[in-house]
XYZ file of C-alpha atoms in Angstrom:
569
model
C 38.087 -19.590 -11.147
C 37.866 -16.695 -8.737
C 38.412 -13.122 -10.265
C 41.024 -12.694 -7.313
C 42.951 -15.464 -9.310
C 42.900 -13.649 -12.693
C 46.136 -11.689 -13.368
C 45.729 -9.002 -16.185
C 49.007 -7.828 -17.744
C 48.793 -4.355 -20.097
C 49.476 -4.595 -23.132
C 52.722 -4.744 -24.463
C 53.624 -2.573 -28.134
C 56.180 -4.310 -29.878
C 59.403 -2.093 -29.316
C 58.494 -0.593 -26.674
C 60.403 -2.961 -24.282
C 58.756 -3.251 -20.573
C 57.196 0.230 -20.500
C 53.700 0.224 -19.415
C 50.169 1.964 -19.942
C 48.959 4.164 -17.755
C 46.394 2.351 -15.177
C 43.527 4.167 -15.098
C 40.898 3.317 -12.578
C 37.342 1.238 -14.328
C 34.393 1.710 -13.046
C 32.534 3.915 -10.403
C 35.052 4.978 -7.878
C 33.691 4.315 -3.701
C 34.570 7.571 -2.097
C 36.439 7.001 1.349
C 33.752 8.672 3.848
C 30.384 7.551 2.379
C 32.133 3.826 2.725
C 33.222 4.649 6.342
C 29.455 5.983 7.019
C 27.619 2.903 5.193
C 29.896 0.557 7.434
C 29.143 2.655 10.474
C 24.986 2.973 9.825
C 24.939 -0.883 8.892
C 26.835 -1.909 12.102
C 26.052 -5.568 12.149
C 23.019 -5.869 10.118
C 23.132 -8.618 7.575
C 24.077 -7.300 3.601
C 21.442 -10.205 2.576
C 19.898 -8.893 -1.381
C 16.620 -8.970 0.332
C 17.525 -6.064 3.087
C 18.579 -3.545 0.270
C 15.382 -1.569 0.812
C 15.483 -1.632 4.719
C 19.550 -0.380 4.188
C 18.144 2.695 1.877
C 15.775 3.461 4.688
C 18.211 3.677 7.348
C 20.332 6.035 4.599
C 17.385 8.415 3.817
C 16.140 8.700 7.695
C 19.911 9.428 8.746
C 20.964 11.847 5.865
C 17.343 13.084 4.461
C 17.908 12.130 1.142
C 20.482 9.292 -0.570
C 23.522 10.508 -1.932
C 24.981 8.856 -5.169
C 28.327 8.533 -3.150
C 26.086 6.580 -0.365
C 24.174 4.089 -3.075
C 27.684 3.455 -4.271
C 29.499 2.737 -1.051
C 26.116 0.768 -0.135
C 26.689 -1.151 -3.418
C 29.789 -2.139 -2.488
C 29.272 -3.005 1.002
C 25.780 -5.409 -0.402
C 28.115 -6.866 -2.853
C 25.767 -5.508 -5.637
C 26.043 -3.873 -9.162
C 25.370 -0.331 -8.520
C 22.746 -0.039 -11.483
C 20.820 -2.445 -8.351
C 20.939 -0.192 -6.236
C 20.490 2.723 -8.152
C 17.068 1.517 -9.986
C 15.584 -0.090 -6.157
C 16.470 3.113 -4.802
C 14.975 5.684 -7.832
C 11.520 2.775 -8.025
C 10.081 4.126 -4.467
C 8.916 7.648 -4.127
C 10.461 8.100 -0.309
C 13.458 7.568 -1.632
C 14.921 10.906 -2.203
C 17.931 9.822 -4.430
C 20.158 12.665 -5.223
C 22.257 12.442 -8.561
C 25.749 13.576 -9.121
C 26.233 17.045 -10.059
C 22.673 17.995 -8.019
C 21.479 19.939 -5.072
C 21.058 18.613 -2.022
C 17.640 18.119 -0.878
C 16.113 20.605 1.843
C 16.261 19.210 5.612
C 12.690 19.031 5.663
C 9.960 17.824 3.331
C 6.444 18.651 3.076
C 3.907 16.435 2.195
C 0.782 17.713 0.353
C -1.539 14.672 0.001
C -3.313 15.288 -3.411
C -6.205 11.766 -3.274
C -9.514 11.993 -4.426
C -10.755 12.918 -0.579
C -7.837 15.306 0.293
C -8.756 17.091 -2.947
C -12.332 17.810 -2.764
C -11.380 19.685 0.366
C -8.973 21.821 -1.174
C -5.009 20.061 -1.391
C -4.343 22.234 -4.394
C -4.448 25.431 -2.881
C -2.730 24.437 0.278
C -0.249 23.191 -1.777
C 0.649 26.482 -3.564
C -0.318 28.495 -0.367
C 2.856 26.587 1.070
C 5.192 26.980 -1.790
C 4.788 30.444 -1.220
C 5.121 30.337 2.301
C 7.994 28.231 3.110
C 11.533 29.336 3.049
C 14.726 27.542 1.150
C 15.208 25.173 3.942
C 11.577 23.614 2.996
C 10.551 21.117 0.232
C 6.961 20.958 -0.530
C 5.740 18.007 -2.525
C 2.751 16.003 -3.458
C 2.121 12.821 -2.467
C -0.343 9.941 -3.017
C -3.216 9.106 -0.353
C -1.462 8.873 3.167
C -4.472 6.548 4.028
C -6.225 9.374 6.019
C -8.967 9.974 3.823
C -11.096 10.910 7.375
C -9.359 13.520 7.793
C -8.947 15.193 4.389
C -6.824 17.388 3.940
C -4.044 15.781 5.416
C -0.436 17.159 5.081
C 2.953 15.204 6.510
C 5.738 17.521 8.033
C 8.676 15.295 8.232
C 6.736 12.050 9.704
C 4.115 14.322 11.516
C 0.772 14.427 9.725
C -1.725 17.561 10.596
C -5.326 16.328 9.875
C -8.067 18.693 8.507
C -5.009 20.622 7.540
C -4.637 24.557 6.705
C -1.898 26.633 6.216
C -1.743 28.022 9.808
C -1.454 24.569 11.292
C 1.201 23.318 8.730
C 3.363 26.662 9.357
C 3.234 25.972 13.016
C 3.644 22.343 13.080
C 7.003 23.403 10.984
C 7.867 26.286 13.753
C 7.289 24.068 16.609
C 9.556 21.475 15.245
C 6.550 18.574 15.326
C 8.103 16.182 12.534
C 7.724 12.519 13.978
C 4.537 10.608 14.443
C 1.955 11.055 17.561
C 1.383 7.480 19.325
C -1.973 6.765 19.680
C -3.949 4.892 22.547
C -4.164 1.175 21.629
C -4.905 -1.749 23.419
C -1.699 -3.313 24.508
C -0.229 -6.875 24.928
C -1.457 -7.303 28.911
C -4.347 -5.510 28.131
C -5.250 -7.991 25.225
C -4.234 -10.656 26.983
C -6.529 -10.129 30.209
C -9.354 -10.215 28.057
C -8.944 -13.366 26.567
C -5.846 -12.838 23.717
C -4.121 -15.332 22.642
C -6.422 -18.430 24.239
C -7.217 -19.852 20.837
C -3.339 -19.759 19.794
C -2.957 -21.579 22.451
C -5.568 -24.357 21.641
C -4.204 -24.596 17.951
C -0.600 -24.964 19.123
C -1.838 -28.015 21.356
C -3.826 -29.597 19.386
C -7.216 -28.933 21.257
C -8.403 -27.361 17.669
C -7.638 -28.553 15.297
C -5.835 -27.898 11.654
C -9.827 -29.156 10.062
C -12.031 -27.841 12.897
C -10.585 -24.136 12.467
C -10.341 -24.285 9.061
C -14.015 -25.453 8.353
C -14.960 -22.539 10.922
C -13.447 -20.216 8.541
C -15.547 -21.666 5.536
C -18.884 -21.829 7.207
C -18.725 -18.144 8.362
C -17.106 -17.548 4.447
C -14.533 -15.287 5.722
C -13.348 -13.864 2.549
C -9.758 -11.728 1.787
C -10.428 -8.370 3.374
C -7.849 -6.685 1.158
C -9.958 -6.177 -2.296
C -9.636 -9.384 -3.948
C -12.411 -11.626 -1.707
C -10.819 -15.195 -2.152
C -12.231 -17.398 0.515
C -9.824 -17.362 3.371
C -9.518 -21.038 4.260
C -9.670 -21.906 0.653
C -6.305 -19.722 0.358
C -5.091 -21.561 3.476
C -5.554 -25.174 2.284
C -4.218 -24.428 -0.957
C -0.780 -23.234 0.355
C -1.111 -25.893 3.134
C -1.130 -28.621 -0.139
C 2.260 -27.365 -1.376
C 5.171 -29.217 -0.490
C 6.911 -27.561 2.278
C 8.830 -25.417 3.481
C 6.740 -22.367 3.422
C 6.367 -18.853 3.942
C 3.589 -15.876 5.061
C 3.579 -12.438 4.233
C 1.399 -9.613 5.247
C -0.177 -7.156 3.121
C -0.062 -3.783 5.076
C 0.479 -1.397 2.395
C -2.852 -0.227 2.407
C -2.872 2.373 -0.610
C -6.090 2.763 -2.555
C -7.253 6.438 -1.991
C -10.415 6.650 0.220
C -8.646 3.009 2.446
C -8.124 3.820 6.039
C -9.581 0.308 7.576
C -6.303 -1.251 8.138
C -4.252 1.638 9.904
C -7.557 1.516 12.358
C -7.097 -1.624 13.808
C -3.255 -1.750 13.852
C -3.618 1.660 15.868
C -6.406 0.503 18.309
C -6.272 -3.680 18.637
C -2.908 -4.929 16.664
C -2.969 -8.097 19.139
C -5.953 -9.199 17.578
C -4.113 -9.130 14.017
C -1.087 -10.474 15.390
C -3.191 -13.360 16.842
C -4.591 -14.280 13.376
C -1.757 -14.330 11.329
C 0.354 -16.294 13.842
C -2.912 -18.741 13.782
C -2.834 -18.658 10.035
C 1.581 -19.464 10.130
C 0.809 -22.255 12.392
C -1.782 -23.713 9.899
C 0.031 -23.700 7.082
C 3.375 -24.364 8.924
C 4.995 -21.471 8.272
C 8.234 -20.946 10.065
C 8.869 -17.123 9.215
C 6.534 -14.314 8.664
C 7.121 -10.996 6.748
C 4.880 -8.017 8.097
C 5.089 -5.176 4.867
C 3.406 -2.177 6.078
C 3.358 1.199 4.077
C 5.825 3.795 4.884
C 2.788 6.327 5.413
C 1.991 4.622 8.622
C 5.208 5.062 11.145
C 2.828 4.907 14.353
C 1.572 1.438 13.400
C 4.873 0.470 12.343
C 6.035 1.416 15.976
C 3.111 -0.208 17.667
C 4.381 -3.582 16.038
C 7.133 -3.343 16.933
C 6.650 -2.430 20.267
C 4.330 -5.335 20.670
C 5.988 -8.054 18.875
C 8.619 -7.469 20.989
C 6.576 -8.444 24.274
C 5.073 -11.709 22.545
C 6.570 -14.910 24.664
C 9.205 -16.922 22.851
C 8.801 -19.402 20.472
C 6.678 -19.692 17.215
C 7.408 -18.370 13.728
C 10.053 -15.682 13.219
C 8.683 -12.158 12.819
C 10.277 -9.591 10.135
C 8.875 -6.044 9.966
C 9.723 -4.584 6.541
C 8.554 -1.409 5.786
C 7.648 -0.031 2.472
C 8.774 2.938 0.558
C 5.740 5.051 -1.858
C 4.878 2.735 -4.335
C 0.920 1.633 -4.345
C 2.080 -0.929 -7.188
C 3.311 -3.108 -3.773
C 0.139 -3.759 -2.956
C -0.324 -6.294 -5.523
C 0.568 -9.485 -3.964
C 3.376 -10.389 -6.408
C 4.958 -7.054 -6.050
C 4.685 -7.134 -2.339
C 6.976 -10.010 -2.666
C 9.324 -8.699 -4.894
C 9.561 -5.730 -3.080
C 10.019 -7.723 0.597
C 13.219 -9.588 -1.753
C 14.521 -5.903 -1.978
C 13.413 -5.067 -5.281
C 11.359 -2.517 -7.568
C 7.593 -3.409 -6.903
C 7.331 -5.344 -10.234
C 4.129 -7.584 -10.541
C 5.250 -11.222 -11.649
C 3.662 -12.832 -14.270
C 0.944 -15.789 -13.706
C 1.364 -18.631 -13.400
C 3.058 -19.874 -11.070
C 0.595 -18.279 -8.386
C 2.215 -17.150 -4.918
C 0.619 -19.971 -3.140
C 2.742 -21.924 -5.225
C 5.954 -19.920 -5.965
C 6.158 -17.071 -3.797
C 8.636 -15.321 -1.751
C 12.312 -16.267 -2.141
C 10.754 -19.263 -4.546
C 8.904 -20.925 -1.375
C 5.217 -21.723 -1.174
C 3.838 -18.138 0.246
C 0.303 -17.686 2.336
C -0.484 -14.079 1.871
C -2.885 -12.229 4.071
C -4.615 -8.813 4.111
C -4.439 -7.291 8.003
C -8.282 -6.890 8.340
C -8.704 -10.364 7.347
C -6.649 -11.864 9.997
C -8.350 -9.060 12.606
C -11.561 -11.318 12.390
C -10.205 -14.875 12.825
C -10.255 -14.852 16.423
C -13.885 -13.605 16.377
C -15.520 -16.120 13.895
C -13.778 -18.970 15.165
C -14.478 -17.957 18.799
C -17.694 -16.988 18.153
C -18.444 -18.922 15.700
C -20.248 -18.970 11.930
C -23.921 -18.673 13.511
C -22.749 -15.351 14.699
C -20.475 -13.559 12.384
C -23.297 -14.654 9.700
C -26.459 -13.232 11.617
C -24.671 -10.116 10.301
C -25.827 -8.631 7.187
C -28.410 -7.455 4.886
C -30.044 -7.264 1.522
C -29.356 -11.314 1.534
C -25.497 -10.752 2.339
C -23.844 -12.271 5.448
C -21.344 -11.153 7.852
C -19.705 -7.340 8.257
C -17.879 -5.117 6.870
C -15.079 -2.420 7.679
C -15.853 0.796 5.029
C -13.702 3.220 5.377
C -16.037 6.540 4.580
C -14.794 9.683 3.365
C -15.847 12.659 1.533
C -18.860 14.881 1.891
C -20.632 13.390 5.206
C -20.825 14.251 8.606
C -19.037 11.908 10.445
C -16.390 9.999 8.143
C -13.802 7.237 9.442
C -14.481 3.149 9.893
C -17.979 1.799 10.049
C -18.475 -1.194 10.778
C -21.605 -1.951 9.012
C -23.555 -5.403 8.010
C -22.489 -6.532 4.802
C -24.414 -5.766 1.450
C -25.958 -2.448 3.365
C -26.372 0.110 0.732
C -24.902 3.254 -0.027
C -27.757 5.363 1.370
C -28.256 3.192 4.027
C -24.486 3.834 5.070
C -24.441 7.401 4.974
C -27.739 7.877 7.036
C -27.106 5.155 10.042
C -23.960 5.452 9.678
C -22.456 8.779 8.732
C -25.281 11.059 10.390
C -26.139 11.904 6.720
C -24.369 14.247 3.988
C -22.311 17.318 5.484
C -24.450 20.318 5.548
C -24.669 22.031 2.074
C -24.170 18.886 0.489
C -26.858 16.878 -1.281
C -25.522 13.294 -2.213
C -24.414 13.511 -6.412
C -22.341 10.212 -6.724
C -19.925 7.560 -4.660
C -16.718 5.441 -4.952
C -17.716 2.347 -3.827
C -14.083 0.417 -3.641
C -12.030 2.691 -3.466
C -9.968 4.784 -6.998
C -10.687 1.665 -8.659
C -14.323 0.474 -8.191
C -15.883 3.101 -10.614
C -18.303 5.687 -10.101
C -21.675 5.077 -9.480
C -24.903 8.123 -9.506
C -26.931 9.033 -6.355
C -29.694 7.528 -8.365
C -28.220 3.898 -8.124
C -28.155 4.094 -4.136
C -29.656 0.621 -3.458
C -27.214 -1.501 -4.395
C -25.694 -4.027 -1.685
C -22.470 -3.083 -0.909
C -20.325 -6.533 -1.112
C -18.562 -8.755 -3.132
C -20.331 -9.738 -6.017
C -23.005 -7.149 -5.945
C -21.357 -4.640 -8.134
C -19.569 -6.355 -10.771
C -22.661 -5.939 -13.186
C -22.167 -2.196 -12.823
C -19.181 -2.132 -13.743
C -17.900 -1.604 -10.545
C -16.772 -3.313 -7.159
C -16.083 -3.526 -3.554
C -12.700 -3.925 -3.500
C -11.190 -2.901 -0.023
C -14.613 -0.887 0.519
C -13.150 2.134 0.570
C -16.753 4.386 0.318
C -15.872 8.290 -1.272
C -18.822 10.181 -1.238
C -19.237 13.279 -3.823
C -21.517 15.996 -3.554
C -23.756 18.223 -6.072
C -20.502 20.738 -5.417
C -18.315 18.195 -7.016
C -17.399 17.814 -10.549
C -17.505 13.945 -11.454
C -15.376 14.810 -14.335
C -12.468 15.971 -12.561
C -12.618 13.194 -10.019
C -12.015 11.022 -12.578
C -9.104 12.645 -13.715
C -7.564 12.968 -10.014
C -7.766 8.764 -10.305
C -6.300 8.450 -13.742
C -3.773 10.893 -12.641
C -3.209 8.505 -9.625
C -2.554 5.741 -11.588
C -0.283 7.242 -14.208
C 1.781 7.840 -11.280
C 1.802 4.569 -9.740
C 1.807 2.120 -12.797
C 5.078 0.693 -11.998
C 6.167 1.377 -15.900
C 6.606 -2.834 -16.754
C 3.581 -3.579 -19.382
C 3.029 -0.680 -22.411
C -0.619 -1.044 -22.050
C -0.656 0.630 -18.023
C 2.565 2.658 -18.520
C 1.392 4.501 -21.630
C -2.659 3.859 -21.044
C -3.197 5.738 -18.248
C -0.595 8.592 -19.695
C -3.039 8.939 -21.985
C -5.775 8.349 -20.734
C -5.179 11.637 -18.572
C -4.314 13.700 -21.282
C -7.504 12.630 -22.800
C -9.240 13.194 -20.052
C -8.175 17.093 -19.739
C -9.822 18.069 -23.109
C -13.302 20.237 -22.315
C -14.865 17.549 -24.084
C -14.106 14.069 -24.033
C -13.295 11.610 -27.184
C -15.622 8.513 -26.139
C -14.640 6.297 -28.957
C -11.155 6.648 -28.333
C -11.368 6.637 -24.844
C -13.314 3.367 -24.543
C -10.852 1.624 -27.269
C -8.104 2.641 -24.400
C -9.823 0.825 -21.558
C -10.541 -1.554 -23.194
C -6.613 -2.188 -24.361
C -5.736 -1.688 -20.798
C -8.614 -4.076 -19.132
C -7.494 -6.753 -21.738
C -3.570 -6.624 -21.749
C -2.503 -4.967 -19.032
C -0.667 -7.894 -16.346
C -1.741 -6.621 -13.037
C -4.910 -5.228 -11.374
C -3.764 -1.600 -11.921
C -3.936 -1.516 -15.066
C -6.574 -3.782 -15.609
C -8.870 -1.836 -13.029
C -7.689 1.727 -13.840
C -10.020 2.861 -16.134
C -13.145 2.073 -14.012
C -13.981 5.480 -13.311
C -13.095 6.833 -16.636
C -15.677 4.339 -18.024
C -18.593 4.767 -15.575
C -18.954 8.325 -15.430
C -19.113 8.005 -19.713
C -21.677 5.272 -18.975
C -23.745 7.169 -16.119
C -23.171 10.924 -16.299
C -23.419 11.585 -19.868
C -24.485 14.984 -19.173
C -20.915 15.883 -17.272
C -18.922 13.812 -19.107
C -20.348 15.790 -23.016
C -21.808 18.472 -22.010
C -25.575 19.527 -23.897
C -23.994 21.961 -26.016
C -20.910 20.304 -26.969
C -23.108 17.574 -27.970
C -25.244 19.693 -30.384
């Protein structure tokens, strides 16, 4: 029975005849205007569960921050419980959710980011050089990497970023009004097309390659997932292929492990070549519908896609751009998904594996965006190529994304198990000047640590592990003698404490901590390996699992910095 068909009659006192209570309204009350304004912003969009966090985004980009009158008229509109909305909305860090009885937030935000990179080159004191500079009308906040490690310090006005960033060019980036995202150059549909894009699309969709020819291209050039975790690609593919259909993709673009900037570089110079791959990989594993998730730090390749989408010729899967809202937690496959249903970035317990049981309950292929870059290359140009690539006994190439103290920092594209050393001098025109090499990240906040001394290691899957450390998404941070190894390994656990998404004890209060730990002048090794430990073993997700990497390499390989002589005597 419908509720509409319930009738509720107040209670009735003996002798009090037919006199009533007093109705009094149950239940959070939808104020008038913030109902009109939800109907109004939503227009004709669907209320679907699943576009909850694209419906906060519109709120937040209209209004600057989300009112608890809005989530409540949104609530209502969605058909949702407002506890929902509220928790979805309070999970992602751009969501500025504003609580009854509180300020409104200022009309413009300030982004310090406050990574590993941005850090070393001095986010702190730009940050409180801007609190005292900016007026009541400005909010100045930290914020996790912004995936422009290259260009450390970076700061976002609005949705403007200023790289290599100072307080003169934040102040007049704010005076000059510059708060939406520059476009850059980028090779474009026709462009892509004239050269060649989209020709093997073409032969997969007729048949002239086949399903087993492209797939055992993939294989012999062992094109592995580009994103961190290195599962061979057509492995993955046949795997969600073998699962009764119907099926689903979804993209990993929420590129967020400090020192990563690989995957904003090819959506903002080549995105057909990405595009390309992934609707190669959909037709594969017969996908009918795609879901592109792409951080919220990157607005200009979230308008390049959908620019070019838009111009792609009709037919094939159905395209959804979703966008994501602060959390790095999303970038752990099962979160992703949870997070495209329009949830909090939760990471599902396994089994079932997404392959299996993935988004919306379907049988889900999920990619990385750098992996799907190189399909059209190793298939067109086949294994014998893409492996001729390499060194130290390693095939193929890599994309690290190098920051910190060198010369010339960005997106190498470098042969495959080259080393550290190797890296910075071919690569990077050697350390910045003033700098000797100390230690380097190798993957990224999570790969661990590793001395100057240990420079020879291949830098690939596999190599690292041994060390206590790996590739991950070869994100490459390079310290200097100037740097204190100590404190960079606080800046990570600091990192993760933030982004643990708060669901399993051992990651919420490990890497809580952990940090506090890790701010004594000298640190408690026993205890502090027991914690890792506890976290490695029981946390349910890579986050937790992974976050005490660096903590536990610089103990293991700078035992002078980590106990000091005299502390040790």
């Amino acid at each position: 029975m419908s509720h509409d068909a319930i009738t509720v009659r107040p209670f009735e006192h003996p002798g009090e005849g037919r006199r009533r209570a007093k109705s009094t309204p149950k239940g959070r009350q939808i104020d008038p205007q913030a109902a009109h304004e939800i109907e109004q912003l939503l227009g004709d969009r669907p209320r679907r569960r699943d576009l909850l966090i694209e419906h906060l985004h519109l709120i937040q980009d209209k209004y600057g921050q989300i009112s608890a009158a809005h989530l409540a008229a949104l609530a209502d509109e969605m058909k949702l419980a407002f506890a929902e909305v509220f928790e979805t909305a309070t999970f992602y860090a751009h969501f500025d959710v504003v609580k009854e009885g509180e300020p409104d937030i200022a009309p413009l935000t300030i982004r310090v980011c406050d990574s590993l990179t941005c850090s070393l080159f001095g986010a702190e004191r730009l940050m409180q050089e801007l609190q005292n500079s900016t007026g009541p009308g400005v909010r100045v906040v930290r914020a996790p990497c912004t995936g422009r490690c290259n260009t450390a310090p970076t700061v976002e006005v609005g949705h403007h970023f200023v790289d290599h960033a100072d307080l003169p060019k934040v102040l007049a980036a704010v005076a000059e009004g510059h708060t939406h995202t520059d476009m850059p150059a980028y090779v474009d549909y026709d462009a892509y097309a004239a050269d060649g894009g989209y020709r093997l699309l073409q032969r997969v969709r007729s048949g002239e390659l086949t399903r087993d020819d492209l797939l055992k291209a993939l294989d012999d050039a062992s094109l592995r997932g580009l994103g961190g975790a290195g599962f061979p690609t057509g492995r993955k593919w046949r795997a969600v292929l073998g699962e009764p259909g119907p099926r689903l993709m979804a993209i990993n673009g929420d590129e967020g492990e400090p020192g990563t900037i690989k995957d904003r570089y090819y959506l903002e110079t080549d995105p057909h070549r990405f595009i390309e791959g992934m609707l190669i990989g959909a037709h594969v594993v017969e996908a009918a519908e795609i879901y592109i998730y792409l951080r919220d730090e990157y607005p200009a390749s979230r308008e390049i896609l959908a620019r070019e989408i838009a111009k792609l010729p009709p037919g094939g899967p159905v395209l959804h751009l979703r966008r994501g809202a602060g959390a790095y937690i999303c970038g752990e496959e099962s979160a992703l998904l949870e997070s495209i249903e329009g949830k909090r970035g939760l990471p599902r317990h396994k089994p079932p594996y997404p392959f299996q049981v993935g988004l919306f309950g379907l049988p889900t292929l999920i990619n990385n965006i750098e992996t799907l870059w190189w399909v059209r290359d190793v298939v067109e140009k086949g294994a014998a190529w893409w492996n001729s690539h390499g060194r130290n006994e390693r095939k193929g190439l890599r994309s690290y994304s190098v920051s910190g103290r060198v010369k010339n920092t960005g997106v190498k594209l470098a042969p495959a198990g080259i080393t550290v050393r190797e890296l910075i001098d071919e690569y990077c025109g050697g350390m910045a000047d003033g700098h000797s090499f100390h230690a380097y990240l190798p993957g990224g906040a999570s790969g661990g640590i590793l001395p100057a001394a240990m420079d020879d290691i291949p830098l690939d899957f596999g190599t690292l592990e041994k060390y206590g450390c790996f590739i991950g998404s070869a994100a490459v941070i390079i310290l200097s003698d100037k740097d204190d190894v100590k404190a960079a390994a606080l800046n990570l656990m600091k990192f993760f404490e933030d982004e643990s998404c708060g669901q399993c004890t051992p990651c919420r209060v490990g890497t809580q901590k952990a940090a506090l730990l890790m701010q004594q002048p000298v640190w408690n090794r026993g205890l502090l390996d027991e914690l890792s430990q506890a976290m490695r073993d029981a946390s349910i997700c890579g986050l937790g699992q992974a976050a005490s990497n660096p903590l536990s390499t610089v103990i293991k390989y700078f035992p002078d910095e980590f106990m000091p002589k005299e502390a040790a005597e």
